[in-house]
Coordinates of C-alpha atoms and ligand atoms in Angstrom, one line a residue:
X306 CA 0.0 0.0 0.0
X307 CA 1.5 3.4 -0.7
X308 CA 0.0 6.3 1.7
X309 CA -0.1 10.0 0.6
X310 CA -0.1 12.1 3.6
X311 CA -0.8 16.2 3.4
X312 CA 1.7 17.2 5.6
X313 CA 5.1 16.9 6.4
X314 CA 6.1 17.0 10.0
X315 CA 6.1 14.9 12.7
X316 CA 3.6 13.3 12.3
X317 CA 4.1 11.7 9.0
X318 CA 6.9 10.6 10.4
X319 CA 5.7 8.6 12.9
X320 CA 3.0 7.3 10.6
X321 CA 5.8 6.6 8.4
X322 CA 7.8 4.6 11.3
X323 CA 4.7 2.5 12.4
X324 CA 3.5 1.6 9.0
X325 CA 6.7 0.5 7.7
X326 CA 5.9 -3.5 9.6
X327 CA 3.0 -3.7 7.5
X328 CA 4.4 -2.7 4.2
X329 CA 3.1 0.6 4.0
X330 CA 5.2 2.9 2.6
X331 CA 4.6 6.9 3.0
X332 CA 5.3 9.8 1.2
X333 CA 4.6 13.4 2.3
X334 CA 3.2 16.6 0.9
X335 CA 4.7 19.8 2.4
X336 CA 2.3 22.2 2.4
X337 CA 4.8 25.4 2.3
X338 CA 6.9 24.4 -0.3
X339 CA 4.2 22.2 -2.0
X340 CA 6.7 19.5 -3.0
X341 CA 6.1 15.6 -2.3
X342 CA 9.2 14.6 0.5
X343 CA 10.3 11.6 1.7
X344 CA 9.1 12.0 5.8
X345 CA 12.0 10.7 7.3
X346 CA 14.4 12.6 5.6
X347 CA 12.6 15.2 3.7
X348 CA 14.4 14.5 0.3
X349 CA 12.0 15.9 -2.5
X350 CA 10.7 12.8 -4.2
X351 CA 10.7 14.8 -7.5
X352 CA 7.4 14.4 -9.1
X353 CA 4.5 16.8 -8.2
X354 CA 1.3 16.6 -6.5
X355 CA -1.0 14.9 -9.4
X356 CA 1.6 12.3 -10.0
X357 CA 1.7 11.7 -5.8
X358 CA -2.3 11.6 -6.0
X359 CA -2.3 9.5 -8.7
X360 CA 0.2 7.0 -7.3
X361 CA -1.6 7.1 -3.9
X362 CA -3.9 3.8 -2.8
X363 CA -5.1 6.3 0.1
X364 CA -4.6 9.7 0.6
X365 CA -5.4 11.3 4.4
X366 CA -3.4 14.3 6.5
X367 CA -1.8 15.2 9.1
X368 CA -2.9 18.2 10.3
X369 CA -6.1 20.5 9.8
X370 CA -5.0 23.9 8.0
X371 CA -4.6 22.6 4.2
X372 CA -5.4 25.0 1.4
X373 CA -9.3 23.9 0.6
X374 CA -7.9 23.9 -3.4
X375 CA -5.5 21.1 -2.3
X376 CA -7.8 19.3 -0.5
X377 CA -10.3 19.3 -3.1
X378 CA -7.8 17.9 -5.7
X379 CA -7.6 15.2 -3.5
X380 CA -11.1 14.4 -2.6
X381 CA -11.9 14.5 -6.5
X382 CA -9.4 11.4 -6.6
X383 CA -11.7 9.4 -4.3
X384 CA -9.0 8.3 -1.9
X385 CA -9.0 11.0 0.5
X386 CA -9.7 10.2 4.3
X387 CA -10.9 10.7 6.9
X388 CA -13.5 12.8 4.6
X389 CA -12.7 17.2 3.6
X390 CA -15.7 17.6 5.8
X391 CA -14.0 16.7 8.9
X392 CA -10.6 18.2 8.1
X393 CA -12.2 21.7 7.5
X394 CA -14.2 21.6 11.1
X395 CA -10.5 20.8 12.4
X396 CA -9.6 23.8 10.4
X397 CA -12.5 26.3 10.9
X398 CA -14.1 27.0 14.8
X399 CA -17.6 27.8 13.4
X400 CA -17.4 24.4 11.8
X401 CA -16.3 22.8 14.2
X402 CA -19.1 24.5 17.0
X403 CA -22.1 23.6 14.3
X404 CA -20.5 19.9 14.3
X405 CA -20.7 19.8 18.0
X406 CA -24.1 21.2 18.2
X407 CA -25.3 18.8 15.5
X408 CA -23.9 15.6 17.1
X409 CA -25.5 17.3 20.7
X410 CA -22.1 17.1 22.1
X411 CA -21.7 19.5 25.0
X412 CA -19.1 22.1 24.3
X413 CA -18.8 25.6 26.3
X414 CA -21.1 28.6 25.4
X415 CA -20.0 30.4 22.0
X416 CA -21.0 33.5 20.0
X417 CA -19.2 34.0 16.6
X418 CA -17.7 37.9 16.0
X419 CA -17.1 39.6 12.9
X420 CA -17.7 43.0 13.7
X421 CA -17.4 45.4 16.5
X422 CA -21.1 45.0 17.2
X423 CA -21.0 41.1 17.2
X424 CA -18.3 41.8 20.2
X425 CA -20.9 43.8 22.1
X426 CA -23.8 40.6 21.4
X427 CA -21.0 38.2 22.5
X428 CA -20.4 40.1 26.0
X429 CA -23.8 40.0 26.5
X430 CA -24.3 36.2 25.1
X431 CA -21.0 34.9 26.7
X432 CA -20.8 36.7 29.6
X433 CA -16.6 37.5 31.2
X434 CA -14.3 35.8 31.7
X435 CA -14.3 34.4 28.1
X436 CA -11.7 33.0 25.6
X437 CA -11.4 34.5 22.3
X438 CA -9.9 32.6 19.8
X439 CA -9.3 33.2 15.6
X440 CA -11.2 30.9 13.6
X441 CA -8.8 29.8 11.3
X442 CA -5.2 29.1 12.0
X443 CA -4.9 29.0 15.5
X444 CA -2.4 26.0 17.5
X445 CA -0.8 25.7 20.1
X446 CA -2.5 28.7 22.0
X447 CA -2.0 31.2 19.1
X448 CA -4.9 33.4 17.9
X449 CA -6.3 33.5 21.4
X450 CA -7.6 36.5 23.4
X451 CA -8.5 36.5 26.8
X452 CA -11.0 39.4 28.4
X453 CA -11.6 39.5 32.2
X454 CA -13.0 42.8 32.4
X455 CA -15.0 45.4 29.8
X456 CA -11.5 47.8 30.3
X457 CA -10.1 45.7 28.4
X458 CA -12.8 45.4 25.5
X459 CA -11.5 48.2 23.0
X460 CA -7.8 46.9 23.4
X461 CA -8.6 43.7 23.1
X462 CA -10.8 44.9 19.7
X463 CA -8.1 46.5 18.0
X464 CA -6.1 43.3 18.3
X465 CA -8.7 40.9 16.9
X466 CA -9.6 43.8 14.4
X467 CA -6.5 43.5 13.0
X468 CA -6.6 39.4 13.3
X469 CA -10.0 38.9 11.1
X470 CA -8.6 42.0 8.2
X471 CA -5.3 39.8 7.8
X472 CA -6.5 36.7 6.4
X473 CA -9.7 36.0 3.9
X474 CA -12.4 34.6 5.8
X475 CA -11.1 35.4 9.1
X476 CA -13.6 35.4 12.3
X477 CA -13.3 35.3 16.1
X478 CA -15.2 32.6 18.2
X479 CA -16.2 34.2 21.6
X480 CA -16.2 31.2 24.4
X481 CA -17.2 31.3 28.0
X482 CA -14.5 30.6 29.9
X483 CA -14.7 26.8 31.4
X484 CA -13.6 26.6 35.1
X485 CA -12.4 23.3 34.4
X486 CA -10.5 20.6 37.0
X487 CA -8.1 19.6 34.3
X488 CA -8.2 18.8 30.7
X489 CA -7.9 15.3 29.0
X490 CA -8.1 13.9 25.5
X491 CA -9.4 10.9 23.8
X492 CA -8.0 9.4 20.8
X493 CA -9.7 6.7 19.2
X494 CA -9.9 5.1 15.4
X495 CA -13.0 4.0 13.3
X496 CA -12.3 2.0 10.7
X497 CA -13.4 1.4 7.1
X498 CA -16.4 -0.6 8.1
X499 CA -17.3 1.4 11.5
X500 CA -15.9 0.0 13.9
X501 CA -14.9 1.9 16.8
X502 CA -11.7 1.4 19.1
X503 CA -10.6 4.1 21.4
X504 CA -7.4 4.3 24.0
X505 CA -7.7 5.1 27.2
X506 CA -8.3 9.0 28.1
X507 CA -5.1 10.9 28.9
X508 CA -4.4 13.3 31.0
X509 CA -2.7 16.4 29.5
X510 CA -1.2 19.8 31.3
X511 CA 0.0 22.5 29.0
X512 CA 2.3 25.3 29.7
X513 CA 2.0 28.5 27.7
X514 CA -0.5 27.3 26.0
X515 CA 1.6 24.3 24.6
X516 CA 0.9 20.5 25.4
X517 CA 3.8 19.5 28.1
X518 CA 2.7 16.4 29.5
X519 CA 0.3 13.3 28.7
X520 CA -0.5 10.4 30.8
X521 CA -2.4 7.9 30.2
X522 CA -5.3 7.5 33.1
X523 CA -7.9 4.6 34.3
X524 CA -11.4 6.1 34.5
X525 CA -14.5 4.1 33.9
X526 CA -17.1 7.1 34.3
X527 CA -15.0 9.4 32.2
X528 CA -14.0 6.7 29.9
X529 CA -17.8 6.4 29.1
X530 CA -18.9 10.0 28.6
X531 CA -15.9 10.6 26.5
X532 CA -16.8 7.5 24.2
X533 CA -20.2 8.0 23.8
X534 CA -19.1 11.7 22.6
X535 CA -16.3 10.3 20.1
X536 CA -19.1 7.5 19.1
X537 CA -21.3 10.9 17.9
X538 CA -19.3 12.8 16.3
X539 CA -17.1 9.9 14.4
X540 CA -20.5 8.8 13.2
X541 CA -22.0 12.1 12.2
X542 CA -18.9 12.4 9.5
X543 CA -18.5 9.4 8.7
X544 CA -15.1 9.4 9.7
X545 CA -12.3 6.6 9.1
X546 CA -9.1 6.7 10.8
X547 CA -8.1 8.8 14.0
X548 CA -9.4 11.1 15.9
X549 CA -9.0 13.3 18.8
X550 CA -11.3 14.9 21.3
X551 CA -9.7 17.5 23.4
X552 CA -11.9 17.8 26.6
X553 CA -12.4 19.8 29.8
X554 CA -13.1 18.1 32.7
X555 CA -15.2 19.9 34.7
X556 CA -16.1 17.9 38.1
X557 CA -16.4 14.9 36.7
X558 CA -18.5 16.1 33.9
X559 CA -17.1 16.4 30.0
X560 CA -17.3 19.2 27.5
X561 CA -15.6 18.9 24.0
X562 CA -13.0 21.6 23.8
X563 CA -12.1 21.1 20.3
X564 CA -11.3 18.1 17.7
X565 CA -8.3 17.2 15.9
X566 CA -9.3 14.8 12.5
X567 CA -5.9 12.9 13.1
X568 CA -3.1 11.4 15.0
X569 CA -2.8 13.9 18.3
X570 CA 0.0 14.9 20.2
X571 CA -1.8 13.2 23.7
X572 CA -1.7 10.3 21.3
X573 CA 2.3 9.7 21.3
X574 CA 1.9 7.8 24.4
X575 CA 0.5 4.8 22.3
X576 CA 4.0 4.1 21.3
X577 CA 5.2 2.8 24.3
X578 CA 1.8 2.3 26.2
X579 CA -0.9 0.6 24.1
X580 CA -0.6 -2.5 22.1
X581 CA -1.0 -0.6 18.6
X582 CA -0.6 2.7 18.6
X583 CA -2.3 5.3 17.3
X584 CA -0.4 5.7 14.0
X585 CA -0.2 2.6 13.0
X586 CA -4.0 2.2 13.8
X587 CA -4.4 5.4 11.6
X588 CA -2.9 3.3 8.9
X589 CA -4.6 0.3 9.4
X590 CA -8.4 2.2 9.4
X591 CA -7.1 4.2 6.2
X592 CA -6.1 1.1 4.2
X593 CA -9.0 -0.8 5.0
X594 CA -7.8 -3.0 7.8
X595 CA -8.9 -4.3 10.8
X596 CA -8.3 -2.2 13.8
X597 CA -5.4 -3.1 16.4
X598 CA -5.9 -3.1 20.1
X599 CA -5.9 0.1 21.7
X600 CA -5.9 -1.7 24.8
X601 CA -3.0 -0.4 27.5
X602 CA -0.4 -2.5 28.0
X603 CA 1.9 -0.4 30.5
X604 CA 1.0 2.9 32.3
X605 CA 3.0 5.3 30.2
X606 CA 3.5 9.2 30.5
X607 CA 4.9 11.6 27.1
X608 CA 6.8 14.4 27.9
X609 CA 7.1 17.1 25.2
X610 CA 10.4 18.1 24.0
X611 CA 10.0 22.0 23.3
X612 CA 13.0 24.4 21.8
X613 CA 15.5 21.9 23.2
X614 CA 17.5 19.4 20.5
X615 CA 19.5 17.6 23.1
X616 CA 18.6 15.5 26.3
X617 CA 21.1 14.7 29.1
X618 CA 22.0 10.8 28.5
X619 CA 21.1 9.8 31.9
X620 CA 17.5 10.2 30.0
X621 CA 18.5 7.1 27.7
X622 CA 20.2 5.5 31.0
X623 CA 16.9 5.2 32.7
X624 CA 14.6 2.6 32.4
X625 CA 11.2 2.9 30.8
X626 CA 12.2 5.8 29.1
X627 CA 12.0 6.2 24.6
X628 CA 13.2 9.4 23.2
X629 CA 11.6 10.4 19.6
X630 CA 13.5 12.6 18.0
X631 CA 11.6 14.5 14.9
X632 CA 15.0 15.5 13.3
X633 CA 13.9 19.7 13.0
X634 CA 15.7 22.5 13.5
X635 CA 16.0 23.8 16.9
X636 CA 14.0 27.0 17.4
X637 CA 12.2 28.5 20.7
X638 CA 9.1 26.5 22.1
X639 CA 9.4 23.9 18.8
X640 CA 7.6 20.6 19.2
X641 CA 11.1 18.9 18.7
X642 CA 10.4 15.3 20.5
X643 CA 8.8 14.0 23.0
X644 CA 10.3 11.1 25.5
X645 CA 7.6 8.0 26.8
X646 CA 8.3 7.0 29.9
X647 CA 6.5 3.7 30.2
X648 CA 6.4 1.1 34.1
X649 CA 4.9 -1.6 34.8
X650 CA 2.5 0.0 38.1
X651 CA 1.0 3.4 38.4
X652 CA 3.4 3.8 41.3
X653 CA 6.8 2.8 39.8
X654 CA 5.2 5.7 36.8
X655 CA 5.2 8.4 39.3
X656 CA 9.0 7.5 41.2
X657 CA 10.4 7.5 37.9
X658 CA 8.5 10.7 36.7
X659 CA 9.9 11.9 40.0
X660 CA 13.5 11.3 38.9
X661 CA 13.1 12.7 35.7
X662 CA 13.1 15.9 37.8
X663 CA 16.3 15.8 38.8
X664 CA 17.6 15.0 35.3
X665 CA 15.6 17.9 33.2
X666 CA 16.5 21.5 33.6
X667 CA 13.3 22.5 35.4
X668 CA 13.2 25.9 33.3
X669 CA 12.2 23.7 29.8
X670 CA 10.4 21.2 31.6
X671 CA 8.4 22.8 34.3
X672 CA 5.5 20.2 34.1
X673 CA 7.9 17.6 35.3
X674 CA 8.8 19.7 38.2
X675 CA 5.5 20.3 39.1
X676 CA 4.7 16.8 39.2
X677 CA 7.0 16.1 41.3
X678 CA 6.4 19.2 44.0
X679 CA 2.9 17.9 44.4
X680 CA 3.8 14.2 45.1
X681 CA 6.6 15.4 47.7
Ligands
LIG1148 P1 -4.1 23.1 20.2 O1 -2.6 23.2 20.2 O2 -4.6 22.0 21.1 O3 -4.7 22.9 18.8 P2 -5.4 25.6 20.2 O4 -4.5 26.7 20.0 O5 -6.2 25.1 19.0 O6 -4.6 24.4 20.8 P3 -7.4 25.4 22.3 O7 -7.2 24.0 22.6 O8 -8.8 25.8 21.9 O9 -6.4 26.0 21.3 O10 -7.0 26.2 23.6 C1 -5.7 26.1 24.2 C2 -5.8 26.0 25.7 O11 -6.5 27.2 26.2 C3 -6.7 24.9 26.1 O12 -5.9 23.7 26.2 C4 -7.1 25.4 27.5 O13 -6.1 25.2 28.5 C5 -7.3 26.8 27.3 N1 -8.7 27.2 26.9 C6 -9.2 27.1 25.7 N2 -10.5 27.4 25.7 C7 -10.9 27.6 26.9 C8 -12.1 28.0 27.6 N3 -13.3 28.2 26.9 N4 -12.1 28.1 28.9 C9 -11.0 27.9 29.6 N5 -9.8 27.6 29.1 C10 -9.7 27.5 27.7
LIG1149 MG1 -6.3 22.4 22.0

């Protein structure tokens, strides 16, 4: 089987890594320079797009923002999944809301702005605190507004002003602001005849805005809510492959935060800590094969590598630890790798979390630190 994937990064990487076993073989379409590139060592593969889609037995992505022309070239082929329809509510907050609304998911209070008067109606939907966040192009935090008080509303305005005039399309989506306990995630897979496998919900803290840490947690009551939302909205578009539900937990209670229509970042634990992981059972739903088990196999944390491109070697020294390296180029707060740290009890997880802290510079990995202040 040869897999087209629209996207370059790390993620195509590790799809590329987990599908080599079963004889898939991966090339990658780099969205900036718009040339197909091997994803392991980014050498241009020399022919263009049509000839890649042509090639392709599947075609699927790896992340949401792809140019709607590219993405309709490739649904005209008839091998694109997980379907353009999910992709763009990845892509686009309004979609994304009316999805969740459709599949009566519960999600947090919303009023879409486009003008200075739509602020106003927001205010008064919404009600303060609330999150503001760009419609299009927003990750990892960016494109986000937060207003506390009305003294803040005209600042605040000339900034997201400026946001929705820069880019076609452009929009702000006004959320309350969730009070929540902690946020976790749920990826899961459907495959090409609709069957649905999900891993167990992780547990993620972010810093700055950015995903630091991901463990995998046991919850039966949380486990359920979260499937029975992922069950929805997989259904509802028809999806095949991964998915990823981004939630906030608020006493014991879910709300969908957003959705990712792909492998996710609190997925990378799956390498260590499921018996498939998450991209190979990408893969296997995109191709038309049964579904691995997502079932855990060791409790295992991921620890994002960010703006760093070396570890101390005592890292590798340790058991239970796997570094991933995405070969990039070092630059601040970059999504460089991420380390697993896999045992075989949820107590011998936390010790060696624990020692992790005294072998990562608490400045780059403060989530690690604070794990470890709250267990002393
Ligand atoms: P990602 O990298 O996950 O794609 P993103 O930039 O798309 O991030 P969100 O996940 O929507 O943005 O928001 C980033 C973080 O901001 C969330 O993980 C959460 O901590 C916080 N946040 C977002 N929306 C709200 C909200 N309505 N109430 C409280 N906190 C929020
Ligand atoms: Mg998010």
């Amino acid at each position: 089987m040869h897999v087209l994937v629209l996207g370059a990064g790390q993620l195509a990487r590790m799809m590329s890594l987990a599908g080599a076993p079963l004889n898939i073989e991966i090339s990658a379409f780099d969205v900036g320079s718009k040339n197909i590139v091997h994803p392991l060592t980014q050498a241009i593969l020399g022919n263009g797009l049509d000839t890649a889609i042509e090639r392709a037995d599947v075609i699927t992505a790896e992340f949401e923002h792809i140019p709607h022309d590219v993405l309709e070239v490739c649904e005209r082929s008839g091998k694109f999944l997980p379907t353009t329809k999910a992709i763009k509510a990845g892509g686009d907050r309004r979609l994304e809301k009316a999805l969740l609304d459709d599949a009566s998911v519960k999600n947090a209070k919303y009023y879409e702005i486009n003008s200075r008067e739509d602020f106003d109606a927001a205010i008064a939907h919404v009600g303060l605190p609330m999150v503001l966040k760009s419609t299009l192009g927003g990750y990892d935090g960016k494109g986000q507004w937060r207003l506390k008080t009305l003294d803040n509303v005209e600042a605040t305005w000339t900034e997201m002003a400026e946001c929705i005039a820069a880019t076609d399309n452009q929009a702000i989506v006004a959320e309350e602001f969730v009070p929540f306990d902690r946020e976790v995630s749920l990826v899961g897979a459907r495959g090409a005849n609709g069957e649905i496998q999900v891993y167990p919900l992780a547990e993620n803290v972010h810093t700055d805005g950015v995903l630091s840490l991901s463990t995998a947690i046991d919850d039966i009551e949380l486990q359920e809510q979260a499937k029975t939302m992922f069950t929805a909205i997989a259904e509802r578009l028809n999806y095949v492959g991964v998915l990823a539900l981004e939630f906030f937990d608020v006493q014991g209670s879910l709300l969908v935060n957003e959705i990712a229509p792909r492998v996710h970042n609190s997925g990378h634990w799956t390498q260590q800590g499921a018996e498939t992981c998450q991209f190979e059972n990408h893969l296997r739903a995109v191709c038309g094969m049964p579904l691995g088990s997502t079932k855990l196999i060791r409790p295992t944390a991921m620890i994002n590598i960010l703006g760093e491109d070396t570890l101390p070697e005592a890292i590798l020294a340790q058991g239970g630890c796997h570094v991933h390296w995405y070969g990039k180029e070092k630059r601040a707060g970059r999504k460089m790798g991420h380390i697993n740290v896999s045992a075989d009890y949820n107590a011998e997880l936390q010790r060696t979390l624990c020692s992790l802290a005294n072998i990562l510079d608490k400045q780059a990995y403060p989530a690690v630190h604070e794990f470890a202040e709250q267990l002393k």
